[in-house]
Short mmCIF file of C-alpha atoms and ligand atoms in Angstrom, two decimals:
data_model
loop_
_atom_site.label_atom_id
_atom_site.label_comp_id
_atom_site.label_asym_id
_atom_site.label_seq_id
_atom_site.Cartn_x
_atom_site.Cartn_y
_atom_site.Cartn_z
CA UNK A 170 264.25 58.92 215.39
CA UNK A 171 266.34 57.03 217.94
CA UNK A 172 269.70 57.92 219.45
CA UNK A 173 272.66 55.82 218.13
CA UNK A 174 273.13 54.13 221.53
CA UNK A 175 269.46 53.04 221.49
CA UNK A 176 269.87 51.52 218.03
CA UNK A 177 272.98 49.65 219.22
CA UNK A 178 270.97 48.34 222.19
CA UNK A 179 268.22 47.22 219.83
CA UNK A 180 270.62 45.43 217.49
CA UNK A 181 272.52 43.80 220.37
CA UNK A 182 269.26 42.59 221.89
CA UNK A 183 268.13 41.02 218.63
CA UNK A 184 271.62 39.71 217.74
CA UNK A 185 271.65 36.50 219.76
CA UNK A 186 270.24 33.10 218.85
CA UNK A 187 268.02 32.45 221.92
CA UNK A 188 266.54 35.94 221.65
CA UNK A 189 265.91 35.45 217.93
CA UNK A 190 264.07 32.23 218.81
CA UNK A 191 261.99 34.15 221.39
CA UNK A 192 261.15 36.82 218.80
CA UNK A 193 260.20 34.19 216.21
CA UNK A 194 257.82 32.65 218.74
CA UNK A 195 256.32 36.02 219.65
CA UNK A 196 255.28 36.54 216.03
CA UNK A 197 252.63 33.91 216.82
CA UNK A 198 251.15 36.08 219.60
CA UNK A 199 251.45 36.83 223.32
CA UNK A 200 253.31 34.20 225.31
CA UNK A 201 254.09 33.72 228.98
CA UNK A 202 257.51 33.04 230.47
CA UNK A 203 256.16 29.61 231.36
CA UNK A 204 255.44 28.92 227.66
CA UNK A 205 258.98 29.93 226.72
CA UNK A 206 260.63 27.73 229.35
CA UNK A 207 258.58 24.73 228.19
CA UNK A 208 259.33 25.32 224.52
CA UNK A 209 263.04 26.16 224.77
CA UNK A 210 263.75 23.82 227.67
CA UNK A 211 265.77 26.54 229.42
CA UNK A 212 265.47 27.67 233.03
CA UNK A 213 263.10 30.46 234.00
CA UNK A 214 265.86 32.86 235.22
CA UNK A 215 267.70 32.39 231.93
CA UNK A 216 264.63 33.01 229.79
CA UNK A 217 263.67 35.99 231.96
CA UNK A 218 267.14 37.50 231.47
CA UNK A 219 266.82 37.25 227.69
CA UNK A 220 263.30 38.70 227.79
CA UNK A 221 264.48 41.58 229.96
CA UNK A 222 267.13 42.48 227.37
CA UNK A 223 264.49 42.41 224.62
CA UNK A 224 262.16 44.55 226.76
CA UNK A 225 264.92 47.06 227.67
CA UNK A 226 265.66 47.50 223.98
CA UNK A 227 261.96 48.11 223.29
CA UNK A 228 261.52 45.02 221.10
CA UNK A 229 258.90 43.46 223.38
CA UNK A 230 256.50 44.65 226.06
CA UNK A 231 255.79 42.89 229.35
CA UNK A 232 252.52 42.48 231.18
CA UNK A 233 252.55 40.94 234.68
CA UNK A 234 249.46 38.93 235.56
CA UNK A 235 249.30 37.06 238.87
CA UNK A 236 252.20 34.62 239.04
CA UNK A 237 252.75 34.82 235.27
CA UNK A 238 254.21 37.47 232.98
CA UNK A 239 253.14 37.79 229.36
CA UNK A 240 255.24 39.23 226.55
CA UNK A 241 254.24 40.57 223.16
CA UNK A 242 256.13 42.07 220.22
CA UNK A 243 256.27 45.84 220.34
CA UNK A 244 254.64 47.05 217.13
CA UNK A 245 255.99 50.63 217.25
CA UNK A 246 257.77 52.15 214.25
CA UNK A 247 261.38 51.30 215.05
CA UNK A 248 261.23 48.12 217.11
CA UNK A 249 258.19 46.78 215.29
CA UNK A 250 259.77 47.41 211.90
CA UNK A 251 263.02 45.72 212.97
CA UNK A 252 261.18 42.69 214.35
CA UNK A 253 259.13 42.49 211.14
CA UNK A 254 262.26 42.73 208.98
CA UNK A 255 263.99 40.01 210.99
CA UNK A 256 261.02 37.68 210.72
CA UNK A 257 260.66 38.33 206.97
CA UNK A 258 264.27 37.27 206.48
CA UNK A 259 264.44 34.45 208.99
CA UNK A 260 264.06 30.94 207.65
CA UNK A 261 261.52 29.50 210.10
CA UNK A 262 262.10 26.13 208.45
CA UNK A 263 265.54 26.05 210.05
CA UNK A 264 265.39 23.02 212.30
CA UNK A 265 265.60 24.76 215.69
CA UNK A 266 262.94 27.36 214.84
CA UNK A 267 260.67 24.79 213.26
CA UNK A 268 260.93 22.63 216.38
CA UNK A 269 260.05 25.65 218.56
CA UNK A 270 256.95 26.38 216.50
CA UNK A 271 255.92 22.72 216.59
CA UNK A 272 256.33 22.70 220.36
CA UNK A 273 254.24 25.87 220.61
CA UNK A 274 251.38 24.34 218.66
CA UNK A 275 251.65 21.18 220.81
CA UNK A 276 251.47 23.35 223.92
CA UNK A 277 248.42 25.21 222.63
CA UNK A 278 246.70 21.93 221.72
CA UNK A 279 247.35 20.57 225.23
CA UNK A 280 245.96 23.77 226.78
CA UNK A 281 242.83 23.52 224.61
CA UNK A 282 242.47 19.91 225.61
CA UNK A 283 242.57 20.89 229.30
CA UNK A 284 239.88 23.54 228.74
CA UNK A 285 237.77 21.05 226.75
CA UNK A 286 238.01 18.50 229.56
CA UNK A 287 236.99 21.15 232.07
CA UNK A 288 233.93 22.19 230.03
CA UNK A 289 232.94 18.56 229.40
CA UNK A 290 232.85 18.07 233.18
CA UNK A 291 230.93 21.22 234.11
CA UNK A 292 228.56 21.54 231.10
CA UNK A 293 225.47 20.63 233.12
CA UNK A 294 226.26 23.07 235.92
CA UNK A 295 227.73 25.95 233.86
CA UNK A 296 224.66 28.20 234.08
CA UNK A 297 224.92 28.13 237.88
CA UNK A 298 228.70 28.48 237.86
CA UNK A 299 228.59 31.52 235.54
CA UNK A 300 226.46 33.52 237.94
CA UNK A 301 228.68 32.67 240.90
CA UNK A 302 231.13 35.56 240.56
CA UNK A 303 228.96 38.06 238.75
CA UNK A 304 225.97 40.38 239.28
CA UNK A 305 224.14 38.98 236.26
CA UNK A 306 220.92 40.94 235.97
CA UNK A 307 222.48 44.41 235.63
CA UNK A 308 225.03 43.04 233.20
CA UNK A 309 222.44 41.31 231.04
CA UNK A 310 220.28 44.45 230.91
CA UNK A 311 223.35 46.36 229.71
CA UNK A 312 224.15 43.68 227.11
CA UNK A 313 220.66 43.96 225.64
CA UNK A 314 221.04 47.75 225.48
CA UNK A 315 224.54 47.52 223.98
CA UNK A 316 223.25 45.22 221.23
CA UNK A 317 221.61 48.40 219.90
CA UNK A 318 218.32 49.27 218.27
CA UNK A 319 219.32 48.54 214.69
CA UNK A 320 218.30 45.38 212.84
CA UNK A 321 220.51 42.39 213.56
CA UNK A 322 220.10 40.02 210.66
CA UNK A 323 222.89 37.77 211.82
CA UNK A 324 224.17 37.33 215.38
CA UNK A 325 227.26 35.20 215.97
CA UNK A 326 227.90 34.07 219.54
CA UNK A 327 231.47 32.77 219.74
CA UNK A 328 232.15 30.33 222.59
CA UNK A 329 228.40 30.13 223.12
CA UNK A 330 228.68 27.41 225.76
CA UNK A 331 225.18 26.64 227.01
CA UNK A 332 223.74 29.33 224.71
CA UNK A 333 222.79 31.96 227.30
CA UNK A 334 223.54 34.87 224.94
CA UNK A 335 221.45 33.30 222.14
CA UNK A 336 218.63 33.03 224.63
CA UNK A 337 219.04 36.56 226.06
CA UNK A 338 219.14 38.28 222.65
CA UNK A 339 216.68 36.00 220.81
CA UNK A 340 214.20 38.85 220.34
CA UNK A 341 216.88 41.04 218.69
CA UNK A 342 218.16 38.95 215.80
CA UNK A 343 216.73 37.29 212.71
CA UNK A 344 219.27 34.47 212.70
CA UNK A 345 221.58 33.50 215.55
CA UNK A 346 224.45 31.06 215.42
CA UNK A 347 226.30 29.91 218.51
CA UNK A 348 229.69 28.35 217.93
CA UNK A 349 231.64 26.33 220.49
CA UNK A 350 234.41 23.73 220.57
CA UNK A 351 232.75 21.70 223.35
CA UNK A 352 230.17 19.09 222.30
CA UNK A 353 229.02 18.79 225.89
CA UNK A 354 228.31 22.51 226.29
CA UNK A 355 226.51 22.50 222.93
CA UNK A 356 224.25 19.63 223.87
CA UNK A 357 223.09 21.60 226.94
CA UNK A 358 222.58 24.65 224.67
CA UNK A 359 220.53 22.64 222.15
CA UNK A 360 218.26 21.24 224.85
CA UNK A 361 217.79 24.73 226.32
CA UNK A 362 216.98 26.41 222.99
CA UNK A 363 214.49 23.61 222.22
CA UNK A 364 212.86 23.88 225.63
CA UNK A 365 212.51 27.67 225.22
CA UNK A 366 211.10 27.30 221.71
CA UNK A 367 213.82 29.57 220.26
CA UNK A 368 213.69 28.76 216.56
CA UNK A 369 215.82 31.54 215.09
CA UNK A 370 219.03 30.20 216.71
CA UNK A 371 221.19 27.17 216.14
CA UNK A 372 224.46 25.98 217.62
CA UNK A 373 227.42 24.49 215.80
CA UNK A 374 230.65 22.78 216.74
CA UNK A 375 233.65 24.88 215.70
CA UNK A 376 236.73 26.77 216.73
CA UNK A 377 237.10 30.52 217.10
CA UNK A 378 240.40 30.32 215.25
CA UNK A 379 238.70 28.81 212.16
CA UNK A 380 235.90 31.15 211.17
CA UNK A 381 236.35 31.23 207.38
CA UNK A 382 232.69 30.28 206.79
CA UNK A 383 231.51 33.36 208.68
CA UNK A 384 233.71 36.11 207.17
CA UNK A 385 231.79 39.37 206.80
CA UNK A 386 228.55 37.65 207.81
CA UNK A 387 227.43 39.28 211.04
CA UNK A 388 225.88 42.49 212.33
CA UNK A 389 226.65 41.51 215.91
CA UNK A 390 229.40 39.25 217.24
CA UNK A 391 229.66 38.28 220.91
CA UNK A 392 232.57 37.00 223.00
CA UNK A 393 230.97 36.44 226.41
CA UNK A 394 233.32 35.07 229.09
CA UNK A 395 235.54 33.44 226.47
CA UNK A 396 238.66 35.59 226.07
CA UNK A 397 240.25 34.55 229.37
CA UNK A 398 240.69 31.03 227.94
CA UNK A 399 243.12 32.42 225.35
CA UNK A 400 246.78 33.14 226.07
CA UNK A 401 246.56 35.82 223.43
CA UNK A 402 243.03 37.26 223.44
CA UNK A 403 243.96 39.51 220.50
CA UNK A 404 243.96 36.42 218.27
CA UNK A 405 240.34 35.61 219.19
CA UNK A 406 239.34 39.27 218.75
CA UNK A 407 240.95 39.40 215.29
CA UNK A 408 239.15 36.22 214.18
CA UNK A 409 235.86 37.53 215.58
CA UNK A 410 236.38 40.90 213.85
CA UNK A 411 236.75 39.15 210.49
CA UNK A 412 233.11 38.00 210.84
CA UNK A 413 231.70 41.52 211.13
CA UNK A 414 229.86 43.32 208.36
CA UNK A 415 231.37 46.80 207.73
CA UNK A 416 228.95 48.51 210.14
CA UNK A 417 228.91 45.57 212.54
CA UNK A 418 229.54 45.69 216.27
CA UNK A 419 231.25 43.33 218.67
CA UNK A 420 230.39 42.91 222.34
CA UNK A 421 233.02 41.51 224.67
CA UNK A 422 232.26 40.55 228.24
CA UNK A 423 235.04 39.43 230.52
CA UNK A 424 236.62 39.86 233.91
CA UNK A 425 238.50 42.99 234.93
CA UNK A 426 242.07 42.25 236.12
CA UNK A 427 242.03 40.07 239.25
CA UNK A 428 244.41 37.89 241.24
CA UNK A 429 242.49 34.63 241.65
CA UNK A 430 245.38 32.45 240.55
CA UNK A 431 243.44 29.23 241.36
CA UNK A 432 241.16 29.89 238.37
CA UNK A 433 244.12 28.91 236.19
CA UNK A 434 244.69 25.57 237.84
CA UNK A 435 241.08 24.70 238.68
CA UNK A 436 239.02 26.22 235.86
CA UNK A 437 241.39 26.30 232.87
CA UNK A 438 241.60 30.11 232.78
CA UNK A 439 244.72 31.47 231.06
CA UNK A 440 244.35 35.23 231.63
CA UNK A 441 243.47 36.78 234.98
CA UNK A 442 241.06 39.32 233.52
CA UNK A 443 241.88 42.17 231.17
CA UNK A 444 242.26 45.92 231.45
CA UNK A 445 240.70 48.69 229.35
CA UNK A 446 244.17 49.52 228.00
CA UNK A 447 244.72 45.94 226.84
CA UNK A 448 241.28 45.85 225.23
CA UNK A 449 241.97 49.10 223.37
CA UNK A 450 245.28 47.68 222.09
CA UNK A 451 243.78 44.34 221.00
CA UNK A 452 240.79 46.05 219.37
CA UNK A 453 243.08 48.42 217.48
CA UNK A 454 245.17 45.51 216.17
CA UNK A 455 241.94 44.02 214.76
CA UNK A 456 240.89 47.30 213.08
CA UNK A 457 238.33 48.07 215.78
CA UNK A 458 237.92 50.80 218.37
CA UNK A 459 236.33 50.72 221.80
CA UNK A 460 233.02 52.57 221.47
CA UNK A 461 232.08 52.11 225.11
CA UNK A 462 232.97 50.13 228.20
CA UNK A 463 231.14 49.56 231.44
CA UNK A 464 232.19 47.83 234.64
CA UNK A 465 229.93 45.75 236.88
CA UNK A 466 231.08 45.23 240.46
CA UNK A 467 230.60 41.76 241.95
CA UNK A 468 227.43 40.84 243.78
CA UNK A 469 229.36 39.24 246.66
CA UNK A 470 232.63 39.75 248.43
CA UNK A 471 234.51 36.92 246.72
CA UNK A 472 233.10 37.87 243.32
CA UNK A 473 234.81 39.51 240.37
CA UNK A 474 234.25 42.73 238.47
CA UNK A 475 233.02 42.13 234.94
CA UNK A 476 233.39 44.53 232.02
CA UNK A 477 231.30 44.96 228.91
CA UNK A 478 233.12 46.46 225.95
CA UNK A 479 231.41 47.48 222.69
CA UNK A 480 233.82 47.46 219.75
CA UNK A 481 233.20 48.99 216.34
CA UNK A 482 235.05 49.07 213.05
CA UNK A 483 237.48 51.98 212.82
CA UNK A 484 236.30 54.30 210.06
CA UNK A 485 238.74 56.46 208.09
CA UNK A 486 239.51 59.76 209.90
CA UNK A 487 237.62 58.57 212.92
CA UNK A 488 239.15 58.29 216.35
CA UNK A 489 237.44 57.30 219.50
CA UNK A 490 238.78 57.23 223.05
CA UNK A 491 238.09 54.52 225.59
C1 LIG B 713 233.14 30.20 230.17
S1 LIG B 713 232.31 29.49 228.87
C2 LIG B 713 231.26 30.81 228.38
C3 LIG B 713 230.05 30.31 227.66
C4 LIG B 713 229.02 31.42 227.31
N1 LIG B 713 229.59 32.39 226.40
C5 LIG B 713 228.51 32.04 228.58
O1 LIG B 713 228.99 33.11 228.95
O2 LIG B 713 227.68 31.40 229.22
C6 LIG B 713 233.56 29.55 227.60
C7 LIG B 713 233.17 28.75 226.38
O3 LIG B 713 234.13 29.01 225.37
C8 LIG B 713 234.37 27.82 224.66
N2 LIG B 713 235.66 27.93 223.98
C9 LIG B 713 236.88 28.09 224.55
N3 LIG B 713 237.83 28.17 223.60
C10 LIG B 713 237.19 28.04 222.41
C11 LIG B 713 237.62 28.03 221.06
N4 LIG B 713 238.91 28.18 220.74
N5 LIG B 713 236.70 27.89 220.09
C12 LIG B 713 235.38 27.73 220.39
N6 LIG B 713 234.90 27.73 221.66
C13 LIG B 713 235.80 27.89 222.65
C14 LIG B 713 234.33 26.74 225.72
O4 LIG B 713 234.09 25.47 225.18
C15 LIG B 713 233.18 27.24 226.60
O5 LIG B 713 231.96 26.69 226.23
#
């Protein structure tokens, strides 16, 4: 239960048109202050003031990351329930809100386009680029171990790029499918799988946010160095989770939090790594728990720490710590 003054704070925070617009946008997922300023066309200090009021009232939570700050709806019992009630009763067809949502999808499309252009340019050199920041051999040994001993009838590698994970785990699965939105990356992957004589894998063009054909299909799903291209990685995790069989397992490999801001401007990254706490939160929202996580320090001074998380479906009466 909340104190009356806290409830007043909550209602006051929600009771203003710009803040309602911000909340309606946050229903779509995590957004940065930069996204809000572009969508609403208001100055950064003004947007930040509104977001601070929402955060002080507990309606949203803030996560600072390099030069950007991300916000997400707080899903706790009081604030989450109020936000949900507001959104259930808010007519998102009202012209201002509809325009905001249209601008958001335009913004997302432009960001995807930038990432696609980047991958089209570097497709041929990606295998070299990937190993630049990371001690690969220890990580890959751990990935093979984390894939488990059990039979993997179907392995789904989301954001497969040049197909390295299909190649690495080829001896583990009966059928492997690598999905990616970049034709250029896939053509490198196809050539590589052919050259290696890997016949139990194929690659397909597709988007991680449209996985209807793969629902409930896979024993093992992989997101290897893909999540940092999403403003809201929890969306990709939720889509990936929908592809798991009930006993299935997901492996996520990505950077630990870092401050290499230039990766945003030069290599289309959106998130500067992710913490164990964030992963636990995102997994939980997708009905998964973190079964294990391991960190791999960089092989050189200017490298980055990489983490391998194994996620499993939450079973009734079953709780697991990070
Ligand atoms: C950094 S590469 C990683 C490739 C591979 N997993 C690896 O580690 O070598 C990220 C890949 O994710 C793909 N990607 C990014 N967003 C995607 C999306 N929404 N749907 C499908 N693929 C996506 C990119 O095209 C790119 O090939």
